[in-house]
């Protein structure tokens, strides 16, 4: 996230903050400040969001929502060490919240600390087993570690079962099946992903590789492809970093 889809602010709330309107249910300076930073982040200005959020967290370091948001922002800015630090601060404050666990897992994967990344991903699943995002994170943490492909496939299949209308989970399942050498099943998973989301260039490339129409190679990291791209852009989460892992 990426995902990870942590500390998401409702689209109407983000728009209210962007317009400078007072939001119902937010009373403390910390809550208002975090919401403002979230609005900046939703407007794809992560640097401004981080700059706004830093003094808020310095003044109130016990804001779980603030640290989760900061971890997301740092990941988008490719400040992975700082993202992990922010996620760990949130975990210390709310150990049963799956969101910072998943963000920490993503950061650890990027840092090459795969054993810890897998552990964090499984902790997120234990905390919230009905959320497909965390099963997807387990799958990608295992795929990035180049091991336990069968477990990755099972996690990806679970995510598909929990949300059969999300293209990304079919994509993950296809990658896991491809890693297992199940080319025909992987092809079907990529086709299903593209049926739901025809314009995903990464899924198109993976399918072309399976069909012998393209050469396999590491995809360029991009920030513009949204996790839930079919939905309203204001409600979309962070970019899909998982799809660009080698």
Short mmCIF file of C-alpha atoms in Angstrom, two decimals:
data_model
loop_
_atom_site.label_atom_id
_atom_site.label_comp_id
_atom_site.label_asym_id
_atom_site.label_seq_id
_atom_site.Cartn_x
_atom_site.Cartn_y
_atom_site.Cartn_z
CA UNK A 1 0.00 0.00 0.00
CA UNK A 2 0.08 -0.98 -0.40
CA UNK A 3 -1.44 -1.32 1.02
CA UNK A 4 -2.40 -1.23 2.87
CA UNK A 5 -5.78 0.68 3.44
CA UNK A 6 -5.14 2.07 6.87
CA UNK A 7 -6.51 5.21 8.56
CA UNK A 8 -8.79 5.97 5.63
CA UNK A 9 -10.89 9.09 6.03
CA UNK A 10 -14.38 9.06 4.53
CA UNK A 11 -14.50 10.96 1.22
CA UNK A 12 -17.04 13.50 2.44
CA UNK A 13 -14.90 14.22 5.47
CA UNK A 14 -11.83 14.72 3.29
CA UNK A 15 -13.74 17.08 1.03
CA UNK A 16 -15.04 19.03 4.02
CA UNK A 17 -11.50 19.44 5.36
CA UNK A 18 -10.21 20.48 1.94
CA UNK A 19 -12.89 23.17 1.85
CA UNK A 20 -12.10 24.25 5.41
CA UNK A 21 -15.50 23.21 6.74
CA UNK A 22 -16.00 22.08 10.31
CA UNK A 23 -16.55 18.36 10.57
CA UNK A 24 -19.05 16.72 12.88
CA UNK A 25 -17.59 14.45 15.55
CA UNK A 26 -14.15 16.10 15.56
CA UNK A 27 -13.52 18.27 18.57
CA UNK A 28 -9.90 18.09 19.73
CA UNK A 29 -7.06 19.89 17.96
CA UNK A 30 -5.41 16.51 17.31
CA UNK A 31 -8.50 15.06 15.62
CA UNK A 32 -8.94 18.14 13.49
CA UNK A 33 -5.28 18.20 12.56
CA UNK A 34 -5.20 14.51 11.60
CA UNK A 35 -8.33 14.98 9.51
CA UNK A 36 -6.74 17.93 7.73
CA UNK A 37 -3.61 15.89 6.99
CA UNK A 38 -5.81 13.06 5.72
CA UNK A 39 -7.56 15.51 3.40
CA UNK A 40 -4.20 16.60 2.00
CA UNK A 41 -3.23 12.97 1.53
CA UNK A 42 -6.49 12.20 -0.27
CA UNK A 43 -5.70 15.14 -2.58
CA UNK A 44 -2.43 13.39 -3.47
CA UNK A 45 -0.17 15.81 -1.66
CA UNK A 46 1.69 13.47 0.73
CA UNK A 47 4.58 15.86 1.37
CA UNK A 48 2.20 18.58 2.57
CA UNK A 49 0.28 16.00 4.60
CA UNK A 50 3.47 14.89 6.37
CA UNK A 51 4.53 18.47 7.02
CA UNK A 52 1.12 19.24 8.52
CA UNK A 53 1.04 16.09 10.63
CA UNK A 54 4.53 16.26 12.14
CA UNK A 55 3.85 19.05 14.70
CA UNK A 56 0.50 17.48 15.58
CA UNK A 57 2.16 14.20 16.53
CA UNK A 58 4.92 16.05 18.36
CA UNK A 59 2.26 17.76 20.47
CA UNK A 60 0.15 14.62 20.92
CA UNK A 61 2.27 11.48 20.43
CA UNK A 62 -0.54 9.21 21.66
CA UNK A 63 -2.68 9.67 18.55
CA UNK A 64 -3.04 6.20 17.05
CA UNK A 65 -4.89 7.54 14.00
CA UNK A 66 -2.15 10.11 13.48
CA UNK A 67 0.65 7.53 13.52
CA UNK A 68 -1.25 5.20 11.19
CA UNK A 69 -1.78 8.04 8.74
CA UNK A 70 1.85 9.09 9.02
CA UNK A 71 2.98 5.53 8.29
CA UNK A 72 0.87 5.48 5.13
CA UNK A 73 2.22 8.85 4.06
CA UNK A 74 5.84 7.81 4.63
CA UNK A 75 5.34 4.70 2.51
CA UNK A 76 4.01 6.79 -0.38
CA UNK A 77 7.01 9.10 0.00
CA UNK A 78 9.33 6.04 -0.11
CA UNK A 79 10.57 6.88 3.38
CA UNK A 80 10.41 3.27 4.45
CA UNK A 81 12.37 3.47 7.72
CA UNK A 82 10.20 6.36 8.88
CA UNK A 83 7.07 4.48 7.81
CA UNK A 84 8.11 1.49 9.91
CA UNK A 85 8.82 3.74 12.88
CA UNK A 86 5.39 5.38 12.61
CA UNK A 87 3.68 2.00 12.25
CA UNK A 88 5.49 0.70 15.32
CA UNK A 89 4.40 3.76 17.29
CA UNK A 90 0.79 2.98 16.33
CA UNK A 91 1.21 -0.70 17.23
CA UNK A 92 2.46 0.28 20.69
CA UNK A 93 -0.69 2.35 21.17
CA UNK A 94 -3.18 -0.16 19.71
CA UNK A 95 -1.71 -3.65 19.56
CA UNK A 96 -4.92 -5.29 18.31
CA UNK A 97 -5.45 -2.86 15.42
CA UNK A 98 -4.60 -4.72 12.18
CA UNK A 99 -3.86 -1.57 10.15
CA UNK A 100 -0.45 -0.63 11.58
CA UNK A 101 0.51 -4.31 11.60
CA UNK A 102 -0.14 -4.52 7.86
CA UNK A 103 1.69 -1.26 7.18
CA UNK A 104 4.67 -2.47 9.22
CA UNK A 105 4.61 -5.71 7.23
CA UNK A 106 4.75 -3.79 3.96
CA UNK A 107 7.64 -1.64 5.21
CA UNK A 108 9.54 -4.70 6.42
CA UNK A 109 9.08 -6.34 3.02
CA UNK A 110 10.56 -3.28 1.33
CA UNK A 111 13.48 -3.38 3.75
CA UNK A 112 14.12 -7.05 2.94
CA UNK A 113 13.23 -8.20 6.46
CA UNK A 114 10.94 -10.92 5.17
CA UNK A 115 10.58 -13.09 8.26
CA UNK A 116 9.35 -10.14 10.29
CA UNK A 117 7.12 -9.01 7.42
CA UNK A 118 5.38 -12.38 7.29
CA UNK A 119 4.91 -12.39 11.06
CA UNK A 120 3.36 -8.93 11.04
CA UNK A 121 1.04 -9.87 8.18
CA UNK A 122 -0.23 -12.93 10.03
CA UNK A 123 -0.76 -10.82 13.15
CA UNK A 124 -3.01 -8.54 11.10
CA UNK A 125 -5.02 -11.55 9.90
CA UNK A 126 -5.38 -12.83 13.46
CA UNK A 127 -6.62 -9.42 14.58
CA UNK A 128 -9.19 -9.16 11.75
CA UNK A 129 -9.60 -12.46 9.86
CA UNK A 130 -12.57 -11.31 7.77
CA UNK A 131 -10.73 -8.49 6.01
CA UNK A 132 -9.31 -9.60 2.65
CA UNK A 133 -6.64 -6.86 2.71
CA UNK A 134 -4.70 -8.64 5.41
CA UNK A 135 -4.81 -12.02 3.66
CA UNK A 136 -3.55 -10.25 0.54
CA UNK A 137 -0.68 -8.79 2.59
CA UNK A 138 0.20 -12.29 3.83
CA UNK A 139 0.31 -13.50 0.24
CA UNK A 140 2.60 -10.69 -0.90
CA UNK A 141 4.90 -10.96 2.11
CA UNK A 142 5.44 -14.63 1.23
CA UNK A 143 5.80 -13.96 -2.50
CA UNK A 144 8.37 -11.24 -1.84
CA UNK A 145 10.32 -13.68 0.32
CA UNK A 146 10.35 -16.22 -2.55
CA UNK A 147 9.14 -19.04 -0.33
CA UNK A 148 6.04 -20.87 0.89
CA UNK A 149 4.23 -20.30 -2.38
CA UNK A 150 1.50 -22.75 -1.39
CA UNK A 151 0.73 -20.66 1.70
CA UNK A 152 0.76 -17.52 -0.44
CA UNK A 153 -1.72 -19.12 -2.85
CA UNK A 154 -3.99 -20.10 0.03
CA UNK A 155 -3.93 -16.58 1.47
CA UNK A 156 -4.66 -15.08 -1.96
CA UNK A 157 -7.52 -17.54 -2.49
CA UNK A 158 -8.96 -16.56 0.90
CA UNK A 159 -8.88 -12.88 -0.08
CA UNK A 160 -10.75 -13.68 -3.31
CA UNK A 161 -13.37 -15.58 -1.34
CA UNK A 162 -13.86 -12.68 1.06
CA UNK A 163 -14.21 -10.10 -1.73
CA UNK A 164 -14.92 -11.78 -5.09
CA UNK A 165 -15.58 -8.44 -6.80
CA UNK A 166 -12.11 -6.93 -6.29
CA UNK A 167 -9.78 -7.32 -9.27
CA UNK A 168 -6.59 -6.96 -7.27
CA UNK A 169 -7.19 -10.14 -5.29
CA UNK A 170 -7.52 -12.19 -8.48
CA UNK A 171 -4.28 -10.59 -9.63
CA UNK A 172 -2.53 -11.66 -6.42
CA UNK A 173 -3.95 -15.15 -6.80
CA UNK A 174 -2.64 -15.28 -10.35
CA UNK A 175 0.86 -14.29 -9.24
CA UNK A 176 0.83 -16.98 -6.54
CA UNK A 177 -0.40 -19.62 -8.98
CA UNK A 178 2.26 -18.59 -11.48
CA UNK A 179 4.92 -18.93 -8.75
CA UNK A 180 3.67 -22.49 -8.15
CA UNK A 181 3.98 -23.25 -11.84
CA UNK A 182 0.21 -23.53 -12.39
CA UNK A 183 0.19 -21.50 -15.59
CA UNK A 184 -3.32 -22.34 -16.79
CA UNK A 185 -4.91 -21.46 -13.46
CA UNK A 186 -2.80 -18.31 -13.23
CA UNK A 187 -3.97 -17.28 -16.69
CA UNK A 188 -7.60 -17.67 -15.61
CA UNK A 189 -6.99 -15.57 -12.51
CA UNK A 190 -5.41 -12.77 -14.56
CA UNK A 191 -8.26 -12.91 -17.06
CA UNK A 192 -10.78 -12.57 -14.22
CA UNK A 193 -8.81 -9.64 -12.80
CA UNK A 194 -8.85 -7.93 -16.20
CA UNK A 195 -12.53 -8.67 -16.65
CA UNK A 196 -13.17 -6.65 -13.50
CA UNK A 197 -10.55 -4.00 -14.24
CA UNK A 198 -9.59 -4.02 -17.93
CA UNK A 199 -7.15 -1.11 -17.82
CA UNK A 200 -4.71 -2.50 -15.23
CA UNK A 201 -1.37 -2.45 -17.10
CA UNK A 202 0.38 -4.74 -14.65
CA UNK A 203 -2.20 -7.50 -14.99
CA UNK A 204 -2.06 -7.05 -18.76
CA UNK A 205 1.71 -7.51 -18.70
CA UNK A 206 1.57 -10.58 -16.47
CA UNK A 207 -0.97 -12.19 -18.78
CA UNK A 208 1.12 -11.33 -21.82
CA UNK A 209 4.14 -12.99 -20.20
CA UNK A 210 2.12 -16.16 -19.56
CA UNK A 211 0.93 -16.12 -23.18
CA UNK A 212 4.50 -15.73 -24.45
CA UNK A 213 3.77 -12.26 -25.81
CA UNK A 214 6.13 -10.37 -23.48
CA UNK A 215 9.38 -10.97 -21.63
CA UNK A 216 9.22 -11.48 -17.88
CA UNK A 217 10.99 -8.79 -15.93
CA UNK A 218 10.59 -6.53 -12.90
CA UNK A 219 7.87 -3.95 -13.40
CA UNK A 220 8.62 -0.30 -12.74
CA UNK A 221 7.29 1.03 -9.48
CA UNK A 222 4.41 3.37 -10.10
CA UNK A 223 2.22 5.37 -7.77
CA UNK A 224 -0.80 6.09 -9.87
CA UNK A 225 -2.67 2.77 -9.93
CA UNK A 226 -5.23 2.77 -7.15
CA UNK A 227 -6.06 -0.16 -4.89
CA UNK A 228 -9.76 0.17 -5.54
CA UNK A 229 -9.49 1.83 -8.92
CA UNK A 230 -13.02 1.13 -10.08
CA UNK A 231 -14.51 3.26 -7.34
CA UNK A 232 -14.71 7.01 -6.88
CA UNK A 233 -11.20 8.43 -6.93
CA UNK A 234 -11.72 10.37 -3.71
CA UNK A 235 -12.48 7.11 -1.94
CA UNK A 236 -9.56 5.24 -3.42
CA UNK A 237 -6.80 4.07 -1.15
CA UNK A 238 -3.08 4.32 -1.69
CA UNK A 239 -1.38 3.15 -4.85
CA UNK A 240 -0.98 -0.57 -5.41
CA UNK A 241 2.65 -1.10 -4.45
CA UNK A 242 2.21 -4.87 -4.19
CA UNK A 243 1.64 -5.26 -7.92
CA UNK A 244 5.06 -3.81 -8.67
CA UNK A 245 7.14 -6.18 -6.56
CA UNK A 246 9.62 -8.09 -8.73
#
